[in-house]
Structure formats: structure tokens, C-alpha cells
Amino acid sequence: MIRQCLKCRAVPVLQQSARAYSIFPTPLDSEEKEMLHRIVRVDHAGEYGANRIYAGQMAVLGRSKTGPLIQEMWDQEKKHLQKFNEILSENRVRPTALLPLWNIAGFALGASTALLGKEGAMACTVAVEESISAHYNSQIRALMEKDPERYTELLQVIKEFRDDEIEHHDTGLEHDAEMVPGYWLMKNVIQLGCKVAIYVSQRV
Amino acid sequence: MAALLRGLRAGRTLRGLSSVVAAPSAVNPQCSSLNRGFHRAALRLQDEYKSDKPPSSSSSSSSSSTTYHEHYQAHSAEHDTAAEASQHDSASDPSAEQPERPNTSYQDQSGEHGEEYETEEQLQSRILTAALEFVPLHGWSMEAIAAGAETLGLSSASTGMFYNGAGDLVLHFIAHCNSQLTEILAEQHKQVQLGQTEPKKTADFLREAVETRLRMYIPYIETWPQAMSILLLPHNIPDCLKHLSSMVDDIWYYAGDRSTDMNWYTKRAVLTGIYNTTELVMLQDSSPDFQDTWSFLDNRIQDVVNMASSAKQVQSTGEAVVQGLMGAAVTLKNLTGLNQRR
């Protein structure tokens, strides 16, 4: 049942992709431009990293019975990445220079946690998705504080993605994420890494 | 009564002045903002004096204090209606080399926003544009700026506004060239979108864009080495790099680059290299119409195209080799019987 819900959420995202150019209002001054560019840059980096994490997990667990589940979550992340690619290129936002680093680090994280088994992979998913949804929430708060009407479409996109990430988080919990030994330690280390990655990707 | 009101208004401005003074003024950039604050307050004072009189009156009344003020009034009286719309529209001057600041901070306190009100950035850019024609004579220097100010009817002491001196002039010129280039590229882009022209191949597009941009230097080519050395001064380097990177970004955007990964960086780095080397070649080129420079540019772009295609070839060869090796490994395993357990 959850999977059906996941699939039916995919349609509105595809319909929106034809209008990527209007997601972003034209910035009024350099401060707003800086803020919007940072938001898009870090979100793009985040989706790219999440993509690589799932790729790493699939490389190890692809042929096991959790394969289809991870594949499904990965497909959703791919759609998110595609959306942010469109927003980034149409609005001439510079992608973060650390993308190769996130490429390697993400794949390594996904693969190494998947080596701990299905529970390890799920724990990694839970930690990362929790970080990402907290990050999206703070962006939504910041945009709402500034001017909800101006950023309506951007807010809509971020809210939709945040809901998807929370679903991934819940899926991870359902599939015994907390059973992995050292769950607390792993979760906190991964979340700390995510915070650093977010901070750095906004600026570099 | 009117004098009393005038005095009150002047008092309010002076209080504004003093609050600007009271702001912490430790470092250079803050000092320059302080000075800018002074200038704005001075302009505001002029505005208030101006708004007290009917706009069409001559400048012979008593309150004018400086020559600049008189000329400003004369100019504003002439350009009353014509300048109205244009001043409003050009409130945020794109070619100003100073960092963008919102203009709202010095709209008149009584709400009388003079329609002919010109921002400081606009005035500076007018002076610098006028100064450009004196560059072949005086070089990139304060003399050129002073001469430019004089053609606008301002005193040559108005060069005091330019803290960076010749650097301001060079940066203004570069910003002006960049915006011209962007206009040309946008126009071409529109033509292609409308289907009126065929899109060019990337190599040709880049070549034409760089050539168009470098041709803008031709009138100033004798003094350009001086300009380049001014740009290399440490306090000018950040602005120079900013202009260069935005120009290269513009060219790639209109060339159709929509990459979202490391290619974004490599493409821009490559084009920056091509542009800089071609500029240097142009400085010592003495061929008719700089033919040598354009053929140098051609060759560099060809190099890049060749490198890109050979990189692709290497990659596909590499992939084929890897596949061949994997096939050989599987064959070996079959032959030695290691595959049988599966």
C-alpha cells in the first residue's frame, strides 16, 4: 500500500518539470539572489549525495531481498535530482565545487553501511533522511518568514520533497533500522557528517 | 516662515549627517561608506534646496553654494520632463562598479522624490563614460576622469568621488563592455529562439563571442597594457575576477551550456584560459585588423575541441578494454573449472 502511494506521488513532480523556469522568482537584489542560489545549490548537492548513497547501497544489497525497496527509494531520489538539475541550470546557479567529493563519499557511505546488512542500510537511510528533512524544514521556515507568496512554487517543491524524505525515513524505521548494533553511534556520526556537508555546500 | 521651515529641514538633514558620523568607522570599506553617506547627505541637501523652489526657475537664487550645484540645477531644469522617466528606470545602474546598494535610503525625508534625482552611482558612471574618450590622450588616469567631468560641465574636483582613481575607470569600462556583450548575445539568442537564425556550433559561437568582446578593446589598445597593470593591483583583483567570471558564465550560458556537475567548472576554466591568452596576444599583435590574434584564438579553440573529443575516445577505449579484460577473466575461470560451483 505504501508503494502505491509512493508511485502516485510521482505524477505531479513530472507534470511540474515543464515549468521549471518559473519555480524561482527573479531576485530583486543581490542579497536575495545569494540566498536563493545557496538554497538551490545545497539542495542540489543533497539530492546528488542521496543518489550516490542509494547507489552504494544497491551495489551491495542490490541482489538481496531488500533490493527492490532500495531501488524504489533510489528512483524517487533520481526524480528529485532531475528536478534540481533543471532549476539549477535554468536559473544559472553555480553547482557546488565539492560534487566529486560527495560522489565518492556518498557511494562509500552507502556501500559501507550496506555491508553491515539490511539493518545497516536502513539505519543509514534513517539518519540521512532525518538530516535532509530537518534541513528542508529549516529552508521552508526561512522562506515562509521572508515572503510565502513570492516563493510559493519553490516552497511547494521543497515541501513535496521533504514529504518524500520523511516517507523514506519512516520506511527505514519500519525495516528494522534500529536493530543494527551501534545504531546510536552510527546515526549521530552520519548526521554530523550531513550537517558539515550542508554547511560547506552552501558556500563552496 | 519659509526660512524657518527650511532651517528645520536642514536641521533634520544635519542630524542624519551626524548619525552617519557616529557609525563605527574603523576600517577602509566602512570609511568609504561613511564618505558615501556624506555625499548622499550633500545630494539630499541640494535636493531640499531645489524642492523649495519651482523647478523651472533659474539658478540665480541665493542658496546655491557650489558650482556643481548650479550646474546640476541648470541641467535638471533642462532635462525636467525627459529625464523623469529615464532616471526612474535607471535607478539601479547595472554598469556601476560600486557594490549594489538600494537607493531607497536617501529618498527625500519629506517624500519629495525629485524626478530628476540622480543617484551617485549614475553620476559616477556618466562621468566615467565621458572620461573614456580622453583615455587615448591621458591614459587610464585621474586626468582622463577630470577631463571627462569637465565635458559634463562639472568641476574637475569631482574626481574626488573616485577613491580608486584609474581603477574605477578601468573597471567601469570593463563592466560596460561586458554588458554590451551580454546584450549582443541575448539578441542572438532571441533570434535563434524565434527561429530566424540557425544555432551556431559551440566552437564557432565561442570564437565569435570572444572576438566580439576583444574587439571592444581595439580603440584603447595602445593604453590597454596600462589598464591591465592597474587591474592587477591587489585591491582591484577581486572586482576584475568577478567581471571576468560573470562574462565567461554569460558566454557559456548563451552557448547552451546547462551542465550541473564538474563540467560547469572545467568549461569556464578553459574559456577563461582562452580569453586571457588571446587578450595577451592581442596586446602585441601588429597584423592588419589583428588577424594573428583571431587565428591564435581559432587554434586554441580547436585545441580544446580536439582535447574534448580525444578525452571521449580515451574513455570509450578504456571501457572497451575493461570489458575485454572481464571477458578474458571469465573465460579463464571457465577453462580452469573455477566457475563450476555456481
Coordinates of C-alpha atoms in Angstrom, one line a residue:
Chain A
M1 CA 0.0 0.0 0.0
I2 CA 2.8 2.3 0.8
R3 CA 4.4 1.6 -2.5
Q4 CA 1.3 2.6 -4.4
C5 CA 1.2 5.8 -2.5
L6 CA 4.9 6.4 -3.4
K7 CA 4.1 5.8 -7.1
C8 CA 1.1 8.1 -7.2
R9 CA 3.1 11.0 -5.7
A10 CA 5.5 10.8 -8.7
V11 CA 3.0 12.2 -11.2
P12 CA 2.7 15.8 -10.0
V13 CA 6.5 16.1 -10.0
L14 CA 6.7 15.1 -13.6
Q15 CA 4.0 17.5 -14.6
Q16 CA 5.8 20.3 -13.0
S17 CA 9.1 19.7 -14.8
A18 CA 7.8 21.5 -17.9
R19 CA 7.6 24.8 -15.9
A20 CA 11.0 24.7 -14.2
Y21 CA 11.7 28.2 -15.3
S22 CA 9.0 29.7 -13.0
I23 CA 9.9 27.9 -9.8
F24 CA 12.2 30.7 -8.8
P25 CA 11.1 34.3 -8.7
T26 CA 13.6 36.7 -10.3
P27 CA 15.7 38.0 -7.5
L28 CA 15.2 41.7 -6.6
D29 CA 18.7 42.3 -5.3
S30 CA 22.0 40.6 -4.8
E31 CA 21.1 39.5 -1.2
E32 CA 18.0 37.7 -2.3
K33 CA 19.9 36.2 -5.2
E34 CA 22.6 35.0 -2.9
M35 CA 20.0 33.4 -0.6
L36 CA 18.1 31.7 -3.4
H37 CA 21.3 30.4 -5.1
R38 CA 22.5 29.0 -1.8
I39 CA 19.3 27.2 -1.3
V40 CA 19.3 25.6 -4.7
R41 CA 23.0 24.8 -4.6
V42 CA 22.8 23.0 -1.3
D43 CA 19.6 21.1 -2.2
H44 CA 21.1 20.0 -5.5
A45 CA 24.2 18.8 -3.7
G46 CA 22.0 17.0 -1.1
E47 CA 20.0 15.1 -3.8
Y48 CA 23.1 14.3 -5.6
G49 CA 24.7 12.8 -2.5
A50 CA 21.5 10.9 -1.6
N51 CA 21.5 9.5 -5.1
R52 CA 25.1 8.2 -4.6
I53 CA 24.3 6.8 -1.2
Y54 CA 21.5 4.7 -2.6
A55 CA 23.7 3.7 -5.5
G56 CA 26.2 2.4 -3.0
Q57 CA 23.6 0.5 -1.1
M58 CA 22.3 -1.1 -4.3
A59 CA 25.8 -2.1 -5.3
V60 CA 26.0 -4.2 -2.1
L61 CA 22.4 -5.2 -1.4
G62 CA 21.0 -5.0 -5.0
R63 CA 20.6 -8.7 -5.3
S64 CA 19.2 -9.3 -1.9
K65 CA 15.6 -9.2 -0.9
T66 CA 15.8 -5.5 0.2
G67 CA 17.0 -4.7 -3.4
P68 CA 13.6 -3.7 -4.7
L69 CA 12.8 -1.5 -1.7
I70 CA 16.1 0.4 -2.0
Q71 CA 15.6 0.6 -5.8
E72 CA 12.3 2.3 -5.3
M73 CA 13.7 4.9 -2.9
W74 CA 16.6 5.5 -5.3
D75 CA 14.2 6.1 -8.2
Q76 CA 12.5 8.8 -6.2
E77 CA 15.8 10.4 -5.4
K78 CA 16.6 10.4 -9.0
K79 CA 13.5 12.4 -9.8
H80 CA 14.4 14.9 -7.1
L81 CA 17.9 15.2 -8.6
Q82 CA 16.4 15.7 -12.0
K83 CA 14.2 18.5 -10.7
F84 CA 17.0 20.3 -9.1
N85 CA 19.2 19.9 -12.1
E86 CA 16.5 21.8 -14.1
I87 CA 16.2 24.5 -11.5
L88 CA 19.9 24.9 -11.2
S89 CA 20.6 25.2 -14.9
E90 CA 17.7 27.4 -15.8
N91 CA 18.5 29.9 -13.1
R92 CA 22.2 29.8 -13.7
V93 CA 23.1 28.8 -10.2
R94 CA 26.6 27.5 -9.7
P95 CA 26.7 23.9 -8.6
T96 CA 28.9 23.2 -5.6
A97 CA 32.6 22.5 -6.4
L98 CA 32.6 19.7 -4.0
L99 CA 30.4 17.4 -6.1
P100 CA 33.1 14.9 -6.9
L101 CA 33.7 14.7 -3.1
W102 CA 30.0 14.0 -2.5
N103 CA 30.1 11.5 -5.3
I104 CA 32.8 9.4 -3.6
A105 CA 31.7 10.0 0.0
G106 CA 28.1 9.2 -0.7
F107 CA 28.9 6.0 -2.5
A108 CA 31.3 4.9 0.2
L109 CA 28.8 5.7 2.9
G110 CA 26.0 3.7 1.2
A111 CA 28.2 0.8 0.4
S112 CA 29.9 0.6 3.8
T113 CA 26.6 0.7 5.7
A114 CA 25.1 -1.8 3.4
L115 CA 27.9 -4.2 4.2
L116 CA 26.5 -4.3 7.8
G117 CA 23.4 -5.8 6.3
K118 CA 19.9 -4.7 5.6
E119 CA 19.7 -3.1 9.1
G120 CA 22.8 -1.1 8.5
A121 CA 21.5 0.2 5.2
M122 CA 18.2 1.1 6.7
A123 CA 19.9 2.9 9.6
C124 CA 22.0 4.9 7.2
T125 CA 18.8 5.8 5.3
V126 CA 17.1 6.8 8.6
A127 CA 20.0 9.1 9.6
V128 CA 20.4 10.8 6.3
E129 CA 16.7 11.3 5.6
E130 CA 16.2 12.7 9.1
S131 CA 19.0 15.2 8.4
I132 CA 17.7 16.1 5.0
S133 CA 14.1 16.6 6.2
A134 CA 15.3 18.8 9.1
H135 CA 17.3 20.8 6.6
Y136 CA 14.3 21.2 4.2
N137 CA 12.2 22.2 7.1
S138 CA 14.6 25.0 8.1
Q139 CA 14.6 26.2 4.5
I140 CA 10.8 26.2 4.4
R141 CA 10.8 28.2 7.6
A142 CA 13.2 30.7 6.3
L143 CA 11.3 31.2 3.0
M144 CA 7.9 31.4 4.9
E145 CA 9.4 34.0 7.2
K146 CA 10.5 36.1 4.3
D147 CA 7.5 36.1 1.9
P148 CA 5.3 33.0 1.4
E149 CA 3.5 34.4 -1.7
R150 CA 6.7 35.2 -3.6
Y151 CA 8.2 31.8 -3.1
T152 CA 5.1 29.7 -3.5
E153 CA 6.3 27.4 -6.2
L154 CA 9.7 26.9 -4.7
L155 CA 8.1 26.2 -1.3
Q156 CA 5.8 23.7 -3.0
V157 CA 8.7 21.8 -4.5
I158 CA 10.6 21.8 -1.2
K159 CA 7.6 20.7 0.8
E160 CA 6.9 17.9 -1.6
F161 CA 10.5 16.7 -1.5
R162 CA 10.5 16.9 2.3
D163 CA 7.4 14.7 2.5
D164 CA 9.1 12.2 0.3
E165 CA 12.2 12.2 2.5
I166 CA 10.1 11.7 5.6
E167 CA 8.5 8.7 4.0
H168 CA 11.9 7.2 3.3
H169 CA 12.8 7.8 6.9
D170 CA 9.7 6.0 8.1
T171 CA 10.3 3.2 5.7
G172 CA 13.8 2.8 7.1
L173 CA 12.4 2.6 10.6
E174 CA 9.8 0.1 9.6
H175 CA 12.5 -2.2 8.2
D176 CA 14.4 -2.7 11.4
A177 CA 16.9 0.2 11.2
E178 CA 17.2 0.3 14.9
M179 CA 18.3 -3.3 15.2
V180 CA 21.8 -2.6 13.9
P181 CA 24.5 -2.7 16.5
G182 CA 25.8 0.7 17.3
Y183 CA 22.7 2.4 15.9
W184 CA 23.0 5.4 18.2
L185 CA 26.7 6.0 17.3
M186 CA 26.2 5.4 13.6
K187 CA 23.2 7.7 13.4
N188 CA 24.9 10.6 15.1
V189 CA 28.1 10.3 13.1
I190 CA 26.2 10.3 9.9
Q191 CA 24.1 13.2 10.9
L192 CA 27.1 15.2 11.9
G193 CA 28.6 14.5 8.5
C194 CA 25.4 15.6 6.9
K195 CA 25.5 18.9 8.8
V196 CA 29.0 19.6 7.8
A197 CA 28.2 18.7 4.2
I198 CA 25.2 21.1 4.2
Y199 CA 27.2 23.9 5.7
V200 CA 30.1 23.6 3.2
S201 CA 28.0 23.0 0.1
Q202 CA 26.1 26.3 0.7
R203 CA 29.3 28.2 0.5
V204 CA 31.8 26.5 -1.7
Chain B
M1 CA 8.2 81.3 7.9
A2 CA 9.5 79.6 4.9
A3 CA 13.0 80.3 6.1
L4 CA 12.1 78.6 9.4
L5 CA 10.8 75.5 7.7
R6 CA 14.0 75.5 5.6
G7 CA 16.0 75.7 8.7
L8 CA 14.1 72.8 10.3
R9 CA 14.6 70.7 7.3
A10 CA 18.3 71.5 7.2
G11 CA 18.5 70.6 10.9
R12 CA 16.9 67.2 10.2
T13 CA 19.5 66.5 7.5
L14 CA 22.3 67.6 9.7
R15 CA 21.1 65.1 12.3
G16 CA 21.1 62.5 9.6
L17 CA 24.6 63.5 8.9
S18 CA 25.7 63.2 12.5
S19 CA 24.2 59.7 12.8
V20 CA 26.3 58.7 9.8
V21 CA 29.3 60.1 11.5
A22 CA 28.5 58.3 14.7
A23 CA 28.6 54.9 13.0
P24 CA 31.8 53.0 13.8
S25 CA 34.4 53.9 11.2
A26 CA 37.3 51.6 11.9
V27 CA 38.1 50.0 8.5
N28 CA 38.5 51.3 5.0
P29 CA 35.3 49.9 3.4
Q30 CA 33.3 51.4 6.3
C31 CA 35.2 54.7 5.8
S32 CA 34.2 54.7 2.1
S33 CA 30.6 54.0 3.1
L34 CA 30.8 56.9 5.5
N35 CA 32.0 59.2 2.8
R36 CA 29.3 57.9 0.6
G37 CA 26.9 58.8 3.3
F38 CA 28.3 62.3 3.3
H39 CA 27.8 62.5 -0.4
R40 CA 24.3 61.3 -0.2
A41 CA 23.5 63.8 2.6
A42 CA 25.1 66.5 0.4
L43 CA 23.0 65.5 -2.5
R44 CA 19.9 65.4 -0.2
L45 CA 20.7 68.9 1.0
Q46 CA 20.8 70.1 -2.6
D47 CA 17.5 68.3 -3.3
E48 CA 15.8 70.1 -0.4
Y49 CA 17.0 73.5 -1.6
K50 CA 15.9 72.5 -5.1
S51 CA 12.5 71.4 -4.0
D52 CA 11.8 74.6 -2.2
K53 CA 12.0 76.5 -5.5
P54 CA 9.8 75.9 -8.5
P55 CA 11.6 73.6 -10.9
S56 CA 11.8 75.9 -13.8
S57 CA 13.4 78.9 -12.0
S58 CA 16.9 79.9 -13.0
S59 CA 19.8 79.1 -10.7
S60 CA 20.5 82.7 -9.8
S61 CA 18.9 82.4 -6.4
S62 CA 21.0 82.7 -3.3
S63 CA 21.1 79.3 -1.9
S64 CA 23.4 77.7 -4.4
S65 CA 26.8 77.2 -2.9
T66 CA 29.0 75.3 -5.2
T67 CA 29.5 75.4 -9.0
Y68 CA 28.5 71.8 -9.2
H69 CA 25.2 72.6 -7.5
E70 CA 24.4 75.4 -10.0
H71 CA 25.2 73.2 -13.0
Y72 CA 23.2 70.4 -11.5
Q73 CA 20.2 72.8 -11.2
A74 CA 20.7 74.1 -14.7
H75 CA 20.9 70.5 -16.1
S76 CA 17.9 69.4 -14.1
A77 CA 15.8 72.4 -15.3
E78 CA 16.7 71.5 -18.9
H79 CA 16.1 67.8 -18.6
D80 CA 13.0 68.2 -16.5
T81 CA 10.5 66.0 -18.2
A82 CA 12.8 64.0 -20.4
A83 CA 14.9 62.8 -17.6
E84 CA 11.9 61.9 -15.4
A85 CA 11.2 58.5 -16.8
S86 CA 14.8 57.6 -17.6
Q87 CA 16.0 58.5 -14.1
H88 CA 13.3 56.3 -12.5
D89 CA 14.2 53.4 -14.7
S90 CA 17.9 53.6 -14.4
A91 CA 17.8 53.8 -10.6
S92 CA 19.8 50.7 -10.3
D93 CA 22.7 51.3 -12.7
P94 CA 24.0 47.9 -14.0
S95 CA 27.3 49.3 -15.1
A96 CA 28.3 50.9 -11.8
E97 CA 31.4 49.3 -10.4
Q98 CA 30.5 50.0 -6.8
P99 CA 28.7 47.2 -5.0
E100 CA 24.9 47.4 -5.5
R101 CA 23.1 49.4 -2.8
P102 CA 19.4 50.0 -2.6
N103 CA 18.6 53.7 -3.5
T104 CA 15.8 53.9 -1.0
S105 CA 18.0 55.0 1.8
Y106 CA 18.3 58.6 0.5
Q107 CA 14.9 59.4 -0.9
D108 CA 14.0 62.8 0.5
Q109 CA 12.6 62.7 4.0
S110 CA 9.6 64.8 3.1
G111 CA 8.8 62.3 0.5
E112 CA 9.5 64.7 -2.3
H113 CA 11.5 62.4 -4.5
G114 CA 12.8 64.7 -7.2
E115 CA 12.0 63.2 -10.6
E116 CA 15.3 64.4 -11.9
Y117 CA 17.2 62.9 -8.9
E118 CA 20.2 61.1 -10.0
T119 CA 21.9 58.5 -7.8
E120 CA 25.6 58.8 -7.0
E121 CA 26.3 55.7 -9.0
Q122 CA 24.6 57.1 -12.1
L123 CA 26.5 60.3 -11.8
Q124 CA 29.8 58.4 -11.5
S125 CA 29.0 56.2 -14.4
R126 CA 28.2 59.3 -16.5
I127 CA 31.5 60.9 -15.6
L128 CA 33.5 57.7 -16.3
T129 CA 31.7 57.2 -19.7
A130 CA 32.6 60.7 -20.6
A131 CA 36.2 60.1 -19.4
L132 CA 36.7 57.2 -21.8
E133 CA 37.2 59.5 -24.8
F134 CA 40.1 61.1 -23.1
V135 CA 41.9 57.8 -22.4
P136 CA 43.9 57.7 -25.6
L137 CA 45.2 61.2 -24.7
H138 CA 45.8 60.9 -20.9
G139 CA 45.9 57.2 -20.4
W140 CA 43.9 55.4 -17.7
S141 CA 44.3 58.1 -15.0
M142 CA 42.7 60.8 -13.0
E143 CA 43.4 63.3 -15.7
A144 CA 41.1 61.5 -18.0
I145 CA 38.4 61.4 -15.4
A146 CA 38.9 65.1 -14.7
A147 CA 38.7 65.9 -18.4
G148 CA 35.5 63.8 -18.6
A149 CA 34.0 65.6 -15.7
E150 CA 34.7 68.9 -17.4
T151 CA 32.9 67.9 -20.6
L152 CA 29.8 67.3 -18.5
G153 CA 30.1 70.8 -17.1
L154 CA 31.3 69.6 -13.6
S155 CA 34.3 70.9 -11.8
S156 CA 37.4 68.7 -12.1
A157 CA 37.3 68.5 -8.3
S158 CA 34.5 66.0 -8.7
T159 CA 37.2 63.4 -9.3
G160 CA 37.4 63.3 -5.5
M161 CA 34.4 61.0 -5.7
F162 CA 36.6 58.2 -7.2
Y163 CA 38.6 56.7 -4.4
N164 CA 40.1 54.1 -6.6
G165 CA 41.1 56.6 -9.3
A166 CA 42.1 54.9 -12.5
G167 CA 40.9 51.6 -11.2
D168 CA 37.4 52.9 -11.2
L169 CA 37.7 54.0 -14.8
V170 CA 39.1 50.6 -16.0
L171 CA 36.5 48.6 -14.1
H172 CA 33.7 50.8 -15.4
F173 CA 34.9 50.2 -18.9
I174 CA 35.1 46.5 -18.4
A175 CA 31.6 46.4 -16.9
H176 CA 30.4 48.4 -19.9
C177 CA 32.0 46.0 -22.4
N178 CA 30.5 43.0 -20.6
S179 CA 27.0 44.4 -20.6
Q180 CA 27.4 45.2 -24.3
L181 CA 28.5 41.7 -24.9
T182 CA 25.6 40.3 -22.9
E183 CA 23.1 42.4 -25.0
I184 CA 24.6 41.1 -28.2
L185 CA 24.5 37.5 -27.1
A186 CA 20.9 37.9 -25.7
E187 CA 19.8 39.4 -29.0
Q188 CA 21.4 36.5 -31.0
H189 CA 19.8 34.0 -28.6
K190 CA 16.4 35.6 -29.1
Q191 CA 16.9 35.4 -32.9
V192 CA 17.6 31.7 -32.6
Q193 CA 14.6 31.1 -30.3
L194 CA 12.4 32.8 -32.8
G195 CA 13.7 30.6 -35.5
Q196 CA 15.1 33.4 -37.5
T197 CA 18.7 32.2 -37.4
E198 CA 20.3 28.8 -37.2
P199 CA 22.1 28.0 -33.9
K200 CA 25.8 28.0 -34.3
K201 CA 28.1 25.2 -33.3
T202 CA 29.7 25.7 -29.9
A203 CA 33.2 26.2 -31.2
D204 CA 32.1 28.9 -33.6
F205 CA 29.9 30.5 -31.0
L206 CA 32.8 30.8 -28.6
R207 CA 35.1 32.1 -31.2
E208 CA 32.7 34.8 -32.2
A209 CA 31.8 35.8 -28.7
V210 CA 35.5 36.1 -27.6
E211 CA 36.3 38.0 -30.8
T212 CA 33.4 40.4 -30.4
R213 CA 34.4 41.1 -26.8
L214 CA 38.1 41.6 -27.6
R215 CA 37.3 43.9 -30.5
M216 CA 35.8 46.3 -28.0
Y217 CA 39.4 46.9 -26.8
I218 CA 40.7 48.0 -30.2
P219 CA 40.1 51.8 -29.7
Y220 CA 42.1 51.6 -26.5
I221 CA 44.6 49.1 -27.5
E222 CA 47.6 51.3 -27.1
T223 CA 46.9 52.1 -23.5
W224 CA 45.5 48.6 -22.7
P225 CA 48.7 47.3 -21.1
Q226 CA 48.5 50.2 -18.6
A227 CA 44.9 49.2 -17.9
M228 CA 45.8 45.6 -17.4
S229 CA 48.5 46.5 -14.9
I230 CA 46.0 48.6 -13.0
L231 CA 43.7 45.7 -12.9
L232 CA 46.5 43.5 -11.4
L233 CA 46.8 45.8 -8.4
P234 CA 45.7 43.8 -5.3
H235 CA 42.7 45.9 -4.4
N236 CA 41.4 45.6 -8.0
I237 CA 41.8 41.9 -8.4
P238 CA 38.6 40.8 -6.7
D239 CA 36.5 43.1 -8.9
C240 CA 38.4 42.1 -12.0
L241 CA 37.9 38.4 -11.3
K242 CA 34.2 39.0 -10.7
H243 CA 33.8 40.7 -14.0
L244 CA 35.8 38.0 -15.8
S245 CA 33.9 35.2 -14.3
S246 CA 30.5 36.7 -15.0
M247 CA 31.5 37.3 -18.6
V248 CA 32.6 33.7 -19.1
D249 CA 29.5 32.4 -17.4
D250 CA 27.4 34.6 -19.7
I251 CA 29.2 33.3 -22.8
W252 CA 28.8 29.7 -21.8
Y253 CA 25.1 30.2 -20.9
Y254 CA 24.3 31.6 -24.3
A255 CA 26.4 28.9 -25.9
G256 CA 23.9 26.5 -24.5
D257 CA 25.8 25.1 -21.5
R258 CA 23.4 23.7 -19.0
S259 CA 25.7 21.4 -17.1
T260 CA 25.2 20.8 -13.4
D261 CA 28.4 19.0 -12.4
M262 CA 32.1 19.5 -12.6
N263 CA 31.8 20.3 -16.3
W264 CA 30.4 23.6 -15.2
Y265 CA 33.8 24.4 -13.7
T266 CA 36.1 22.9 -16.3
K267 CA 34.3 24.6 -19.2
R268 CA 34.6 28.0 -17.6
A269 CA 38.2 27.5 -16.6
V270 CA 39.0 26.5 -20.2
L271 CA 37.3 29.6 -21.6
T272 CA 39.0 31.9 -19.1
G273 CA 42.3 30.5 -20.2
I274 CA 41.5 31.0 -23.9
Y275 CA 40.3 34.5 -23.3
N276 CA 43.2 35.6 -21.2
T277 CA 45.8 34.2 -23.5
T278 CA 44.1 35.7 -26.6
E279 CA 44.0 39.1 -24.8
L280 CA 47.7 39.0 -24.2
V281 CA 48.4 38.0 -27.8
M282 CA 46.3 40.9 -28.9
L283 CA 48.4 43.4 -27.0
Q284 CA 51.5 42.7 -29.1
D285 CA 49.8 42.0 -32.4
S286 CA 50.6 44.3 -35.2
S287 CA 49.0 42.5 -38.1
P288 CA 46.2 44.2 -40.1
D289 CA 42.9 44.1 -38.2
F290 CA 44.6 41.8 -35.6
Q291 CA 44.4 38.8 -37.9
D292 CA 47.1 37.0 -36.0
T293 CA 45.1 37.3 -32.8
W294 CA 42.0 35.8 -34.4
S295 CA 43.9 32.9 -35.8
F296 CA 45.5 32.3 -32.4
L297 CA 42.0 32.2 -31.0
D298 CA 40.9 29.8 -33.6
N299 CA 43.8 27.4 -32.9
R300 CA 43.2 27.5 -29.1
I301 CA 39.5 26.7 -29.6
Q302 CA 40.4 23.9 -32.0
D303 CA 42.8 22.5 -29.3
V304 CA 40.0 22.4 -26.8
V305 CA 37.7 20.7 -29.2
N306 CA 40.3 18.1 -30.0
M307 CA 41.1 17.6 -26.4
A308 CA 37.4 17.0 -25.6
S309 CA 36.9 14.5 -28.4
S310 CA 40.1 12.6 -27.6
A311 CA 39.0 12.5 -23.9
K312 CA 35.8 10.9 -25.1
Q313 CA 37.8 8.5 -27.3
V314 CA 40.0 7.5 -24.4
Q315 CA 37.0 6.9 -22.2
S316 CA 35.3 4.6 -24.7
T317 CA 38.5 2.8 -25.4
G318 CA 39.0 2.3 -21.7
E319 CA 35.5 0.9 -21.3
A320 CA 36.1 -1.5 -24.2
V321 CA 39.4 -2.6 -22.7
V322 CA 37.8 -3.2 -19.3
Q323 CA 35.1 -5.3 -20.9
G324 CA 37.6 -7.3 -22.8
L325 CA 39.6 -8.0 -19.7
M326 CA 36.4 -9.1 -17.8
G327 CA 35.6 -11.4 -20.7
A328 CA 39.1 -12.9 -20.6
A329 CA 38.8 -13.4 -16.8
V330 CA 35.5 -15.2 -17.2
T331 CA 36.9 -17.4 -20.0
L332 CA 39.9 -18.3 -17.8
K333 CA 37.7 -19.2 -14.9
N334 CA 35.6 -21.4 -17.1
L335 CA 38.7 -23.1 -18.5
T336 CA 40.3 -23.8 -15.1
G337 CA 36.9 -25.0 -13.8
L338 CA 36.6 -22.4 -11.1
N339 CA 33.2 -21.4 -12.3
Q340 CA 31.6 -24.8 -11.7
R341 CA 30.3 -24.3 -8.2
R342 CA 27.9 -21.8 -9.4

